[in-house]
Coordinates of C-alpha atoms in Angstrom, one line a residue:
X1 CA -2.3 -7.4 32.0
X2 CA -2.7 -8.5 28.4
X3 CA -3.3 -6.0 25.7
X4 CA -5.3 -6.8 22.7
X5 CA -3.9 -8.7 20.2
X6 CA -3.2 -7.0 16.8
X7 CA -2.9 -8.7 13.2
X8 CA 0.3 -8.4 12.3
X9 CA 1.8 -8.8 8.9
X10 CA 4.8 -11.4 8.2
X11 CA 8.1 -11.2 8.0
X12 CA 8.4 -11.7 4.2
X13 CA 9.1 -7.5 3.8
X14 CA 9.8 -6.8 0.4
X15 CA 12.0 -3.4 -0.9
X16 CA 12.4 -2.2 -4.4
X17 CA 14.8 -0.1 -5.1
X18 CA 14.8 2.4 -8.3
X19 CA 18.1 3.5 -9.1
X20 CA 20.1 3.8 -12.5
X21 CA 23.9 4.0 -10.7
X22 CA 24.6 0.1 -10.5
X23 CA 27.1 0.4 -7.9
X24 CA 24.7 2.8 -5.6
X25 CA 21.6 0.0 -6.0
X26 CA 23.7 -3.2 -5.7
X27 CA 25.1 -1.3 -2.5
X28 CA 21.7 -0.8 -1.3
X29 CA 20.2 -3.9 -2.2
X30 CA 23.4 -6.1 -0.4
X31 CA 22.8 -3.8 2.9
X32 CA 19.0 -4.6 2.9
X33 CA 19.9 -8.2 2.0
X34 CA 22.4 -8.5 5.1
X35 CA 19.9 -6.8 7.7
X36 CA 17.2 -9.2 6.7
X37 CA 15.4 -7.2 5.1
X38 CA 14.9 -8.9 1.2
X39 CA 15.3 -6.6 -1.5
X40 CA 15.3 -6.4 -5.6
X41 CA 17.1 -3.6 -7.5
X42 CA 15.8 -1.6 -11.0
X43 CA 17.7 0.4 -13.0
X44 CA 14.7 2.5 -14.6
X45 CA 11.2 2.9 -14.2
X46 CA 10.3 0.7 -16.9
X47 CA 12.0 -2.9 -15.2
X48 CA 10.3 -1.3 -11.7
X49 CA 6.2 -1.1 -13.7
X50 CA 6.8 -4.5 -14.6
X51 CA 7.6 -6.1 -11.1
X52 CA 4.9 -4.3 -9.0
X53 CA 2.3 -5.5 -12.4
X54 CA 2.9 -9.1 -10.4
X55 CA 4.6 -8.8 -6.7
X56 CA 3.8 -4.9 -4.9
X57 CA 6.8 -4.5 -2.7
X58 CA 6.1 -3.7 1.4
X59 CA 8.5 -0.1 0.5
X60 CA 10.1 1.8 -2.7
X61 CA 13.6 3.6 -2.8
X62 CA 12.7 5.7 -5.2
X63 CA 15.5 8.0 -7.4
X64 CA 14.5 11.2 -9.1
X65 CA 16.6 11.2 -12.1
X66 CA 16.2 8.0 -13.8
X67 CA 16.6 7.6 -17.5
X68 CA 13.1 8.0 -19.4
X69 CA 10.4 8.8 -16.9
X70 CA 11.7 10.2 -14.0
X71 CA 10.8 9.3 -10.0
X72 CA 8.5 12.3 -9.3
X73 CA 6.6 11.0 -12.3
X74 CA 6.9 7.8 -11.1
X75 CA 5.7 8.6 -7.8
X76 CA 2.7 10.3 -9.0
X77 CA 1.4 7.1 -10.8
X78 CA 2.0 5.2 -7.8
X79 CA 0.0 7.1 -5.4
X80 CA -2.7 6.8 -8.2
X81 CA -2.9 3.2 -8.3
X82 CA -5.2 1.9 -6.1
X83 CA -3.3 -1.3 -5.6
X84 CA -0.1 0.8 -4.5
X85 CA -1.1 3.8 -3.2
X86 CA -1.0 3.0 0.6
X87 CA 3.0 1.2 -0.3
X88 CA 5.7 3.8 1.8
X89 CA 8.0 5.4 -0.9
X90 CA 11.4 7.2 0.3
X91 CA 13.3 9.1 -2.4
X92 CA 16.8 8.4 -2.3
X93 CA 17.9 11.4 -5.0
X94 CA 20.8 14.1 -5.4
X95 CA 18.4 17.1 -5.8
X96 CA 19.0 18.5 -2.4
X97 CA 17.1 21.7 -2.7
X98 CA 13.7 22.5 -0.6
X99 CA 11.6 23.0 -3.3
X100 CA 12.4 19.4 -4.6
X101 CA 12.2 17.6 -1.3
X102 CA 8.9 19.4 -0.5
X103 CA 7.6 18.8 -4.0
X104 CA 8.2 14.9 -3.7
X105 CA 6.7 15.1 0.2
X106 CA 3.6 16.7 -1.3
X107 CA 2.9 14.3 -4.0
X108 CA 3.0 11.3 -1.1
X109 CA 6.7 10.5 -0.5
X110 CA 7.3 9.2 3.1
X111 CA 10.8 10.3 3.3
X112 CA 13.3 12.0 1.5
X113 CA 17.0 11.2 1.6
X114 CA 19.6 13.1 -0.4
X115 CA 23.0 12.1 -1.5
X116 CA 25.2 11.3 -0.5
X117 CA 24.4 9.2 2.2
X118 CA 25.8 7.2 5.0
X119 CA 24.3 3.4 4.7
X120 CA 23.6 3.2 8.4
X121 CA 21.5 6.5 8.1
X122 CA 19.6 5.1 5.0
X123 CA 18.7 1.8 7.0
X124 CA 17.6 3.7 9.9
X125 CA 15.5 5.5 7.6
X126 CA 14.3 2.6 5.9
X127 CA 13.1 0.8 9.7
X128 CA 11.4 4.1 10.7
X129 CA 8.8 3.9 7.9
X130 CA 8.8 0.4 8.1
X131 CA 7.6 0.6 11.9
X132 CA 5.1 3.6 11.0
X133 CA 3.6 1.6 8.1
X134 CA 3.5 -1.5 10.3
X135 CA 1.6 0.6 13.0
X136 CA -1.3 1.8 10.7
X137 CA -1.7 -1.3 9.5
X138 CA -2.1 -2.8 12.8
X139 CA -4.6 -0.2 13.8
X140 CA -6.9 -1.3 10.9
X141 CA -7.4 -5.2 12.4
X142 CA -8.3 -5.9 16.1
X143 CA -8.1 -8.6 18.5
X144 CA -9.5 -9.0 21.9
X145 CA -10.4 -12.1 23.3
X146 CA -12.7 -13.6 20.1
X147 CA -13.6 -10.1 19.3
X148 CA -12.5 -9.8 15.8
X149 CA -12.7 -6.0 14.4
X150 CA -12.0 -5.1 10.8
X151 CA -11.8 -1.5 10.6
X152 CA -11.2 -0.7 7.0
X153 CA -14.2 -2.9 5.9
X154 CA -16.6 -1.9 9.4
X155 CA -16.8 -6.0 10.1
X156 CA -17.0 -7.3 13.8
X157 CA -17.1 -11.0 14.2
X158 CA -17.3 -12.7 17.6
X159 CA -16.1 -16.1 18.1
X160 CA -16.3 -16.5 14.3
X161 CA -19.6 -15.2 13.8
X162 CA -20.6 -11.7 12.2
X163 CA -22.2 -8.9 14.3
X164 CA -24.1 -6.2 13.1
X165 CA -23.1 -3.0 14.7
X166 CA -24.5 0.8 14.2
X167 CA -22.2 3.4 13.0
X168 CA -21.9 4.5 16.5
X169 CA -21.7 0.7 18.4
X170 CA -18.5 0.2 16.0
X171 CA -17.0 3.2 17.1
X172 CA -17.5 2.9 20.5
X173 CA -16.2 -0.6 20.1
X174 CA -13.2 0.3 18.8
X175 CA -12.4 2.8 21.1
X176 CA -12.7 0.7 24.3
X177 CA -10.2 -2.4 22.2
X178 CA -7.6 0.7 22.0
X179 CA -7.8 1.5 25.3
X180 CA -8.1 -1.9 26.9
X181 CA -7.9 -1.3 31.0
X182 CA -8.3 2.5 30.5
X183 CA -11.5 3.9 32.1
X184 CA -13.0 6.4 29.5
X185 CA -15.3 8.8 31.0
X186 CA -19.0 9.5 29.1
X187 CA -18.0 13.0 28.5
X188 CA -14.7 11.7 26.7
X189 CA -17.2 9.3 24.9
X190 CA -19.6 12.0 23.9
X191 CA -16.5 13.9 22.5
X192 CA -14.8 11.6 20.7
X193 CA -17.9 9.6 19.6
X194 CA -20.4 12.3 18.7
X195 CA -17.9 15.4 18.0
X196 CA -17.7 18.3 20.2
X197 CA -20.9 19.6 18.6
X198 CA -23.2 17.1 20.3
X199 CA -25.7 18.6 22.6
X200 CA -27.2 15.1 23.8
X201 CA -27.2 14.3 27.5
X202 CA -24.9 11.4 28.3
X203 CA -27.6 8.9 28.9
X204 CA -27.0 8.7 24.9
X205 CA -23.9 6.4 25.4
X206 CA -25.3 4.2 27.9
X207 CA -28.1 3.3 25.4
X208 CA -25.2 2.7 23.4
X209 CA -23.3 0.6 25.5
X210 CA -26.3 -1.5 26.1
X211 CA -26.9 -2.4 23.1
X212 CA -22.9 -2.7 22.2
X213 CA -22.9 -5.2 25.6
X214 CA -26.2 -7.3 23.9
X215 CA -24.9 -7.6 20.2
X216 CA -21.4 -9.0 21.7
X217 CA -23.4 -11.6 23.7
X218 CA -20.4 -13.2 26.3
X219 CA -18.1 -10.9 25.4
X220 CA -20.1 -7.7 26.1
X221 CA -19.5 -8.6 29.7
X222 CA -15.8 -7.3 28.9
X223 CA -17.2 -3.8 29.4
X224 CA -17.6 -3.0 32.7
X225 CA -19.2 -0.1 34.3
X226 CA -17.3 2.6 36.6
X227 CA -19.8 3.9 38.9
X228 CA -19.9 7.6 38.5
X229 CA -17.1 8.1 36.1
X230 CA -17.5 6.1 33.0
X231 CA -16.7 2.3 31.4
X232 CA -14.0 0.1 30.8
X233 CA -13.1 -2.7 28.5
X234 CA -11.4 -5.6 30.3
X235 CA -8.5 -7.5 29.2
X236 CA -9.7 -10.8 30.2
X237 CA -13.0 -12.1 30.3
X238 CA -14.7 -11.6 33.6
X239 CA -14.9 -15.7 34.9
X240 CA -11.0 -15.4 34.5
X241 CA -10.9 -12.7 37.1
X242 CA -13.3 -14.3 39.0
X243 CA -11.1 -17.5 39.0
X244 CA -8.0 -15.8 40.1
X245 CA -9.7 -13.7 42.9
X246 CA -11.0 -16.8 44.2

């Protein structure tokens, strides 16, 4: 079975890390560097506003006690900025105590590491929010077949060419590519798709499905119908099924 294919970004990954002790950053930055992962060390937050002005990084290591502004400060102004906000940040500090590890996780830190720290820990660290990063990213660009959805700018292209869908067609859409093979049942769909407040009958999302199936033109044949239970999406086009079951 193939599942759909999601955009995935390169393998040019970028780290900064903020940190005034030389010896801890040029530690940090050679591990990176030897794992494959690419990385540039700052010694305040000064050098650090200057590099993401012209290259944001794919994830911050992020000190609390720098000199001049400090990295809660700085993490605050990074969650502000539109063009960085979304960028993972794991504080790699001394200031063990709860009410500065919750602090930092409230204001948008990903992680929170506390020294001192074992390099293999740190890495393992660094590849989990690397991998959950990687994963919402992926979930915001779809793939199946030359179905092209783009979630974060509601944009569904087929074989190149733009579809207009409803609020509720894009939806429905989305939720058959991310469940590819799985029969979803029109109560599920009502529930998911209209909220648990919806007192419509389920007719409503085979009106919905009908017109999905039109807009998609060849493609709509991907979603087949489950006789008493619900609808599918397909994996591979339907005359590819038909070719191998003859």
């Amino acid at each position: 079975m193939t599942s759909p294919r999601i955009l995935l970004k390169g393998n040019n990954t970028m780290i900064y890390c903020v940190e005034d002790d030389d010896n801890i950053r040029e530690l940090i930055v050679y591990t990176l560097d030897s794992t494959g992962l690419p990385a540039k060390g700052f010694p305040s937050g000064r050098e650090f506003s200057a590099a993401i002005a012209n290259d944001v990084p794919d994830l911050v290591l992020l000190d609390i006690m720098l000199p001049g502004e400090d990295g809660m400060n700085i993490l605050k102004k990074f969650r502000a900025n539109p063009a960085t906000k979304d960028v993972p940040v794991i504080m790699v500090t001394a200031k063990g105590n709860e009410f500065d590890k919750v602090s930092a996780l409230d204001m948008g830190a990903d992680d929170y590491v506390t020294k001192p720290f074992g390099m293999m820990e740190l890495m393992s660290r660094v590849k989990a929010v690397l991998r959950r990063s990687a994963h919402a990213k992926d979930e915001d660009h779809l793939r199946l077949g030359t179905i092209d959805m783009d979630v974060k700018k509601h944009r569904v292209t087929v074989e190149g060419e733009e579809i207009i869908l409803t609020l509720k067609e894009f939806e429905l859409l989305r939720k058959f590519i991310t469940n590819t093979e799985v029969v979803l049942t029109r109560e599920q769909l009502l529930t998911d798709i209209w909220g648990y407040d919806f007192d419509g009958e389920t007719r409503t999302v085979d009106v919905h499905i009908r017109t999905l199936r039109q807009k998609l033109g060849a493609e709509g044949d991907r979603i087949e119908t489950v006789r008493g239970v619900g609808y599918k999406i397909l994996s591979e086009p339907v005359d590819n099924r038909e070719k191998k079951r003859a």
